[in-house]
mmCIF file of C-alpha atoms and ligand atoms in Angstrom:
data_model
loop_
_atom_site.group_PDB
_atom_site.id
_atom_site.type_symbol
_atom_site.label_atom_id
_atom_site.label_comp_id
_atom_site.label_asym_id
_atom_site.label_seq_id
_atom_site.Cartn_x
_atom_site.Cartn_y
_atom_site.Cartn_z
ATOM 1 C CA UNK A 1 -5.186 30.032 -15.849
ATOM 2 C CA UNK A 2 -3.073 27.169 -14.752
ATOM 3 C CA UNK A 3 -0.457 25.484 -16.565
ATOM 4 C CA UNK A 4 -0.913 25.192 -20.520
ATOM 5 C CA UNK A 5 -3.178 22.029 -21.231
ATOM 6 C CA UNK A 6 -1.592 20.013 -24.300
ATOM 7 C CA UNK A 7 -3.473 19.576 -27.362
ATOM 8 C CA UNK A 8 -2.518 16.167 -29.091
ATOM 9 C CA UNK A 9 -1.969 15.776 -32.580
ATOM 10 C CA UNK A 10 -3.880 13.220 -34.760
ATOM 11 C CA UNK A 11 -1.055 10.837 -34.943
ATOM 12 C CA UNK A 12 -0.423 11.378 -31.025
ATOM 13 C CA UNK A 13 -4.508 10.360 -30.885
ATOM 14 C CA UNK A 14 -4.304 7.356 -32.812
ATOM 15 C CA UNK A 15 -1.496 6.163 -30.303
ATOM 16 C CA UNK A 16 -3.939 6.833 -27.086
ATOM 17 C CA UNK A 17 -6.420 5.135 -28.945
ATOM 18 C CA UNK A 18 -4.423 2.307 -29.343
ATOM 19 C CA UNK A 19 -3.586 2.184 -25.687
ATOM 20 C CA UNK A 20 -6.851 2.887 -24.812
ATOM 21 C CA UNK A 21 -8.138 -0.098 -26.876
ATOM 22 C CA UNK A 22 -5.426 -1.944 -25.050
ATOM 23 C CA UNK A 23 -6.618 -1.059 -21.267
ATOM 24 C CA UNK A 24 -10.182 -2.006 -22.555
ATOM 25 C CA UNK A 25 -9.386 -5.215 -23.598
ATOM 26 C CA UNK A 26 -7.439 -6.017 -20.465
ATOM 27 C CA UNK A 27 -10.310 -5.389 -18.343
ATOM 28 C CA UNK A 28 -12.427 -7.651 -20.405
ATOM 29 C CA UNK A 29 -9.811 -10.408 -19.964
ATOM 30 C CA UNK A 30 -9.701 -9.863 -16.302
ATOM 31 C CA UNK A 31 -13.397 -9.941 -15.939
ATOM 32 C CA UNK A 32 -13.903 -13.393 -15.904
ATOM 33 C CA UNK A 33 -11.360 -13.904 -13.152
ATOM 34 C CA UNK A 34 -13.457 -12.148 -10.854
ATOM 35 C CA UNK A 35 -15.227 -14.672 -8.794
ATOM 36 C CA UNK A 36 -15.313 -15.914 -4.861
ATOM 37 C CA UNK A 37 -12.049 -17.649 -3.738
ATOM 38 C CA UNK A 38 -9.805 -15.512 -6.310
ATOM 39 C CA UNK A 39 -6.964 -13.277 -4.664
ATOM 40 C CA UNK A 40 -6.493 -9.571 -5.937
ATOM 41 C CA UNK A 41 -2.641 -10.833 -6.359
ATOM 42 C CA UNK A 42 -3.938 -13.541 -8.534
ATOM 43 C CA UNK A 43 -5.555 -10.495 -10.683
ATOM 44 C CA UNK A 44 -2.672 -8.711 -10.464
ATOM 45 C CA UNK A 45 -0.517 -11.344 -11.943
ATOM 46 C CA UNK A 46 -2.307 -12.253 -14.778
ATOM 47 C CA UNK A 47 -2.821 -8.365 -15.636
ATOM 48 C CA UNK A 48 1.048 -7.903 -15.701
ATOM 49 C CA UNK A 49 1.612 -11.123 -17.454
ATOM 50 C CA UNK A 50 -1.261 -10.205 -20.261
ATOM 51 C CA UNK A 51 -0.018 -6.854 -20.495
ATOM 52 C CA UNK A 52 3.830 -8.058 -21.230
ATOM 53 C CA UNK A 53 2.477 -10.277 -23.714
ATOM 54 C CA UNK A 54 0.949 -7.507 -25.846
ATOM 55 C CA UNK A 55 3.840 -5.308 -25.716
ATOM 56 C CA UNK A 56 2.764 -2.304 -23.036
ATOM 57 C CA UNK A 57 4.101 -1.907 -19.669
ATOM 58 C CA UNK A 58 1.662 -1.347 -16.571
ATOM 59 C CA UNK A 59 1.936 1.970 -15.310
ATOM 60 C CA UNK A 60 1.405 1.731 -11.970
ATOM 61 C CA UNK A 61 4.089 -0.485 -11.191
ATOM 62 C CA UNK A 62 6.925 1.681 -9.529
ATOM 63 C CA UNK A 63 4.561 5.005 -9.922
ATOM 64 C CA UNK A 64 5.800 6.850 -6.781
ATOM 65 C CA UNK A 65 6.861 3.627 -5.241
ATOM 66 C CA UNK A 66 3.360 2.051 -6.083
ATOM 67 C CA UNK A 67 4.035 -1.792 -5.581
ATOM 68 C CA UNK A 68 1.895 -3.488 -8.050
ATOM 69 C CA UNK A 69 1.005 -3.384 -11.724
ATOM 70 C CA UNK A 70 -2.970 -2.236 -10.814
ATOM 71 C CA UNK A 71 -4.848 -1.305 -8.251
ATOM 72 C CA UNK A 72 -7.845 -3.390 -6.650
ATOM 73 C CA UNK A 73 -10.177 -1.873 -4.465
ATOM 74 C CA UNK A 74 -12.384 -3.577 -2.819
ATOM 75 C CA UNK A 75 -15.685 -2.227 -1.103
ATOM 76 C CA UNK A 76 -14.726 0.495 1.537
ATOM 77 C CA UNK A 77 -11.687 1.214 -0.673
ATOM 78 C CA UNK A 78 -12.264 4.439 -2.806
ATOM 79 C CA UNK A 79 -9.046 4.124 -4.779
ATOM 80 C CA UNK A 80 -5.220 2.951 -4.868
ATOM 81 C CA UNK A 81 -5.767 -0.790 -3.334
ATOM 82 C CA UNK A 82 -2.965 -2.627 -3.367
ATOM 83 C CA UNK A 83 -3.405 -6.336 -4.595
ATOM 84 C CA UNK A 84 -2.470 -8.766 -2.247
ATOM 85 C CA UNK A 85 -2.296 -12.756 -1.670
ATOM 86 C CA UNK A 86 -4.225 -11.795 1.819
ATOM 87 C CA UNK A 87 -7.297 -10.711 -0.286
ATOM 88 C CA UNK A 88 -9.364 -13.128 -1.263
ATOM 89 C CA UNK A 89 -12.780 -12.084 -3.002
ATOM 90 C CA UNK A 90 -15.825 -12.972 -1.119
ATOM 91 C CA UNK A 91 -19.499 -13.315 -2.440
ATOM 92 C CA UNK A 92 -21.092 -10.053 -2.272
ATOM 93 C CA UNK A 93 -17.843 -7.609 -2.627
ATOM 94 C CA UNK A 94 -17.652 -4.893 -4.922
ATOM 95 C CA UNK A 95 -14.176 -4.289 -6.572
ATOM 96 C CA UNK A 96 -12.712 -1.575 -8.575
ATOM 97 C CA UNK A 97 -10.049 -3.054 -11.108
ATOM 98 C CA UNK A 98 -8.138 0.121 -12.590
ATOM 99 C CA UNK A 99 -5.437 -0.878 -14.967
ATOM 100 C CA UNK A 100 -3.289 1.765 -16.963
ATOM 101 C CA UNK A 101 -0.963 0.017 -19.805
ATOM 102 C CA UNK A 102 1.496 2.418 -21.635
ATOM 103 C CA UNK A 103 1.694 1.105 -25.139
ATOM 104 C CA UNK A 104 4.425 2.874 -27.474
ATOM 105 C CA UNK A 105 5.026 5.584 -25.039
ATOM 106 C CA UNK A 106 1.034 6.443 -24.482
ATOM 107 C CA UNK A 107 -1.099 5.924 -22.011
ATOM 108 C CA UNK A 108 -4.598 4.243 -21.338
ATOM 109 C CA UNK A 109 -6.229 4.974 -17.866
ATOM 110 C CA UNK A 110 -9.528 2.968 -17.351
ATOM 111 C CA UNK A 111 -11.468 0.991 -14.556
ATOM 112 C CA UNK A 112 -14.561 -0.797 -13.663
ATOM 113 C CA UNK A 113 -16.342 -1.951 -10.820
ATOM 114 C CA UNK A 114 -17.367 -5.677 -10.667
ATOM 115 C CA UNK A 115 -19.644 -7.809 -8.611
ATOM 116 C CA UNK A 116 -18.151 -10.579 -6.906
ATOM 117 C CA UNK A 117 -21.408 -12.991 -6.868
ATOM 118 C CA UNK A 118 -24.398 -11.507 -5.880
ATOM 119 C CA UNK A 119 -24.592 -7.955 -4.494
ATOM 120 C CA UNK A 120 -26.660 -6.243 -1.866
ATOM 121 C CA UNK A 121 -29.255 -3.853 -3.431
ATOM 122 C CA UNK A 122 -27.380 -1.075 -1.902
ATOM 123 C CA UNK A 123 -24.152 -2.385 -3.570
ATOM 124 C CA UNK A 124 -25.812 -3.026 -6.802
ATOM 125 C CA UNK A 125 -27.601 1.193 -6.868
ATOM 126 C CA UNK A 126 -24.197 2.565 -5.802
ATOM 127 C CA UNK A 127 -22.368 0.807 -8.733
ATOM 128 C CA UNK A 128 -25.244 1.600 -11.157
ATOM 129 C CA UNK A 129 -25.495 4.981 -10.069
ATOM 130 C CA UNK A 130 -21.627 5.698 -10.358
ATOM 131 C CA UNK A 131 -21.359 3.977 -13.743
ATOM 132 C CA UNK A 132 -24.367 6.483 -15.024
ATOM 133 C CA UNK A 133 -22.415 9.494 -13.306
ATOM 134 C CA UNK A 134 -19.272 8.802 -15.291
ATOM 135 C CA UNK A 135 -21.703 8.570 -18.572
ATOM 136 C CA UNK A 136 -23.066 11.718 -17.833
ATOM 137 C CA UNK A 137 -19.791 13.388 -17.081
ATOM 138 C CA UNK A 138 -18.747 12.233 -20.642
ATOM 139 C CA UNK A 139 -21.687 13.476 -21.961
ATOM 140 C CA UNK A 140 -20.565 17.286 -20.656
ATOM 141 C CA UNK A 141 -17.392 17.026 -22.669
ATOM 142 C CA UNK A 142 -17.295 19.199 -25.869
ATOM 143 C CA UNK A 143 -15.809 22.087 -27.195
ATOM 144 C CA UNK A 144 -16.113 25.424 -25.476
ATOM 145 C CA UNK A 145 -17.547 23.357 -22.426
ATOM 146 C CA UNK A 146 -15.994 23.780 -18.899
ATOM 147 C CA UNK A 147 -14.422 21.271 -16.781
ATOM 148 C CA UNK A 148 -17.000 22.670 -13.946
ATOM 149 C CA UNK A 149 -19.528 21.456 -16.502
ATOM 150 C CA UNK A 150 -18.451 17.653 -15.749
ATOM 151 C CA UNK A 151 -18.366 17.838 -12.000
ATOM 152 C CA UNK A 152 -21.745 19.407 -11.977
ATOM 153 C CA UNK A 153 -23.035 16.729 -13.888
ATOM 154 C CA UNK A 154 -21.796 13.937 -11.771
ATOM 155 C CA UNK A 155 -22.375 15.559 -8.505
ATOM 156 C CA UNK A 156 -26.335 16.859 -9.502
ATOM 157 C CA UNK A 157 -26.890 13.196 -10.200
ATOM 158 C CA UNK A 158 -24.926 11.186 -7.723
ATOM 159 C CA UNK A 159 -26.369 13.397 -4.643
ATOM 160 C CA UNK A 160 -30.008 13.469 -6.221
ATOM 161 C CA UNK A 161 -29.684 9.346 -5.630
ATOM 162 C CA UNK A 162 -28.518 9.983 -2.126
ATOM 163 C CA UNK A 163 -24.886 9.356 -2.361
ATOM 164 C CA UNK A 164 -21.650 11.640 -2.273
ATOM 165 C CA UNK A 165 -18.400 12.331 -4.217
ATOM 166 C CA UNK A 166 -15.436 12.120 -3.327
ATOM 167 C CA UNK A 167 -13.227 15.329 -3.327
ATOM 168 C CA UNK A 168 -9.458 14.347 -2.720
ATOM 169 C CA UNK A 169 -9.043 12.321 -6.250
ATOM 170 C CA UNK A 170 -9.655 13.638 -9.245
ATOM 171 C CA UNK A 171 -9.492 12.891 -13.025
ATOM 172 C CA UNK A 172 -6.537 14.155 -14.931
ATOM 173 C CA UNK A 173 -4.892 14.713 -17.967
ATOM 174 C CA UNK A 174 -2.822 11.859 -19.808
ATOM 175 C CA UNK A 175 -0.836 11.349 -22.582
ATOM 176 C CA UNK A 176 2.833 10.379 -22.064
ATOM 177 C CA UNK A 177 2.607 11.586 -18.786
ATOM 178 C CA UNK A 178 0.501 9.549 -16.601
ATOM 179 C CA UNK A 179 -0.955 12.308 -14.465
ATOM 180 C CA UNK A 180 -1.236 16.120 -16.005
ATOM 181 C CA UNK A 181 -2.985 19.032 -16.252
ATOM 182 C CA UNK A 182 -6.217 19.740 -16.150
ATOM 183 C CA UNK A 183 -7.252 18.353 -12.907
ATOM 184 C CA UNK A 184 -10.896 17.175 -13.515
ATOM 185 C CA UNK A 185 -13.107 17.203 -10.122
ATOM 186 C CA UNK A 186 -16.218 15.241 -10.110
ATOM 187 C CA UNK A 187 -17.802 18.243 -8.190
ATOM 188 C CA UNK A 188 -18.244 21.477 -9.396
ATOM 189 C CA UNK A 189 -20.450 24.546 -10.947
ATOM 190 C CA UNK A 190 -21.498 24.742 -14.451
ATOM 191 C CA UNK A 191 -19.810 27.380 -16.592
ATOM 192 C CA UNK A 192 -16.623 27.506 -14.237
ATOM 193 C CA UNK A 193 -12.994 26.033 -14.605
ATOM 194 C CA UNK A 194 -11.084 25.811 -17.833
ATOM 195 C CA UNK A 195 -12.371 25.684 -21.118
ATOM 196 C CA UNK A 196 -12.260 22.389 -22.954
ATOM 197 C CA UNK A 197 -10.549 22.422 -26.411
ATOM 198 C CA UNK A 198 -10.371 19.887 -29.340
ATOM 199 C CA UNK A 199 -7.599 17.411 -28.812
ATOM 200 C CA UNK A 200 -7.341 17.897 -24.777
ATOM 201 C CA UNK A 201 -7.214 14.391 -23.588
ATOM 202 C CA UNK A 202 -8.187 13.709 -19.681
ATOM 203 C CA UNK A 203 -9.850 10.967 -17.601
ATOM 204 C CA UNK A 204 -13.488 10.956 -15.903
ATOM 205 C CA UNK A 205 -13.002 8.857 -13.026
ATOM 206 C CA UNK A 206 -15.854 9.416 -10.409
ATOM 207 C CA UNK A 207 -15.596 7.710 -6.992
ATOM 208 C CA UNK A 208 -19.045 7.875 -5.694
ATOM 209 C CA UNK A 209 -19.599 7.029 -1.990
ATOM 210 C CA UNK A 210 -22.450 5.468 0.016
ATOM 211 C CA UNK A 211 -22.105 7.679 2.997
ATOM 212 C CA UNK A 212 -19.664 10.408 3.548
ATOM 213 C CA UNK A 213 -17.292 11.646 0.978
ATOM 214 C CA UNK A 214 -14.650 11.811 3.545
ATOM 215 C CA UNK A 215 -11.515 9.736 2.687
ATOM 216 C CA UNK A 216 -8.290 8.463 4.678
ATOM 217 C CA UNK A 217 -5.048 6.884 3.546
ATOM 218 C CA UNK A 218 -3.951 3.865 5.373
ATOM 219 C CA UNK A 219 -0.612 3.017 7.197
ATOM 220 C CA UNK A 220 0.401 1.675 3.548
ATOM 221 C CA UNK A 221 0.140 5.227 2.396
ATOM 222 C CA UNK A 222 -1.404 4.061 -0.358
ATOM 223 C CA UNK A 223 -4.924 2.379 0.050
ATOM 224 C CA UNK A 224 -7.715 5.108 0.248
ATOM 225 C CA UNK A 225 -10.924 3.803 2.278
ATOM 226 C CA UNK A 226 -14.163 5.817 2.825
ATOM 227 C CA UNK A 227 -13.893 7.661 6.576
ATOM 228 C CA UNK A 228 -17.134 5.703 7.407
ATOM 229 C CA UNK A 229 -16.166 2.569 5.761
ATOM 230 C CA UNK A 230 -19.180 2.354 3.834
ATOM 231 C CA UNK A 231 -18.835 1.370 0.143
ATOM 232 C CA UNK A 232 -17.292 3.365 -2.403
ATOM 233 C CA UNK A 233 -17.621 2.690 -6.256
ATOM 234 C CA UNK A 234 -15.680 4.028 -9.401
ATOM 235 C CA UNK A 235 -15.498 3.889 -13.134
ATOM 236 C CA UNK A 236 -12.819 5.391 -15.362
ATOM 237 C CA UNK A 237 -12.756 6.312 -18.852
ATOM 238 C CA UNK A 238 -9.977 8.441 -20.862
ATOM 239 C CA UNK A 239 -11.444 11.043 -23.292
ATOM 240 C CA UNK A 240 -10.378 13.300 -26.066
ATOM 241 C CA UNK A 241 -12.240 16.180 -26.932
ATOM 242 C CA UNK A 242 -12.925 16.402 -30.670
ATOM 243 C CA UNK A 243 -14.145 19.274 -32.799
ATOM 244 C CA UNK A 244 -18.181 18.078 -31.920
ATOM 245 C CA UNK A 245 -18.112 16.474 -28.698
ATOM 246 C CA UNK A 246 -16.224 13.720 -27.157
ATOM 247 C CA UNK A 247 -14.493 10.406 -28.443
ATOM 248 C CA UNK A 248 -13.938 7.770 -25.542
ATOM 249 C CA UNK A 249 -10.264 6.297 -26.480
ATOM 250 C CA UNK A 250 -10.534 3.273 -23.782
ATOM 251 C CA UNK A 251 -12.973 1.670 -25.843
ATOM 252 C CA UNK A 252 -11.979 -1.447 -27.824
ATOM 253 C CA UNK A 253 -11.380 -0.944 -31.577
HETATM 254 N N1 LIG B 1 -4.808 4.414 -12.783
HETATM 255 C C1 LIG B 1 -4.954 5.540 -11.329
HETATM 256 C C2 LIG B 1 -5.692 6.810 -11.808
HETATM 257 O O1 LIG B 1 -6.853 6.719 -12.537
HETATM 258 C C3 LIG B 1 -3.645 5.787 -10.680
HETATM 259 C C4 LIG B 1 -3.107 4.662 -9.998
HETATM 260 S S1 LIG B 1 -1.291 5.386 -9.250
HETATM 261 C C5 LIG B 1 -1.065 4.307 -8.453
HETATM 262 O O2 LIG B 1 -5.243 7.681 -12.290
HETATM 263 F F1 LIG B 1 0.387 4.361 -8.330
HETATM 264 F F2 LIG B 1 -1.595 4.090 -7.370
HETATM 265 F F3 LIG B 1 -0.895 3.032 -9.249
HETATM 266 CO CO1 LIG B 2 -6.817 8.118 -14.047
HETATM 267 CO CO1 LIG B 3 -6.981 4.796 -13.714
#
């Protein structure tokens, strides 16, 4: 059961495509900046400038008091890392950049994990596995499939590769609201959970850990880190359920 899940009209899906495309374009724009010596505040400030210049608004800024325009999550940071002048990217780091522009009232939510310089072998494997987890989660999306099918596809692959799936943060319905029904866990059981219908829109955003799946939130009340301080990676797309499968909304058009 749970709250009703909104089905978007064709017109609304077109707005979601525009917002999603902008999110993808923003990540492409930021990608070349992600180099040793750059601070996460510099990445944030460029994201904010670019978003405004494209007629959009950065959803994270002020959201439940979040202080910056994007999330930047380095190494053991699982999600919700706060950009800072003190945070200088180092060779070998991995960093997730999560952006959510609002365009014409609709939200486009996407993130990628980038390598800073040359990754360690385990960092490379973790990031590659996490991207494949997102791909497998997306492939499970079609009418009459269940929410649990998505999580099962992700969990099976992540655990088979020797990694763990974060439980405390999930994908979410998204439209003119940042976080709404349904919740989309990145673990679960096939055939369980709510049934997918054409017009549903939600994110899939697996956070995959090198060690334990357990997380803790730091004193700043945002930064979520792995309990064992081992690495965590994440990729995110905003997805629409279509008549015959899915559409990735956060791709450049
Ligand atoms: N973009 C994040 C997500 O994928 C949410 C960030 S909320 C913030 O849902 F407040 F931390 F910015
Ligand atoms: Co999201
Ligand atoms: Co996001």
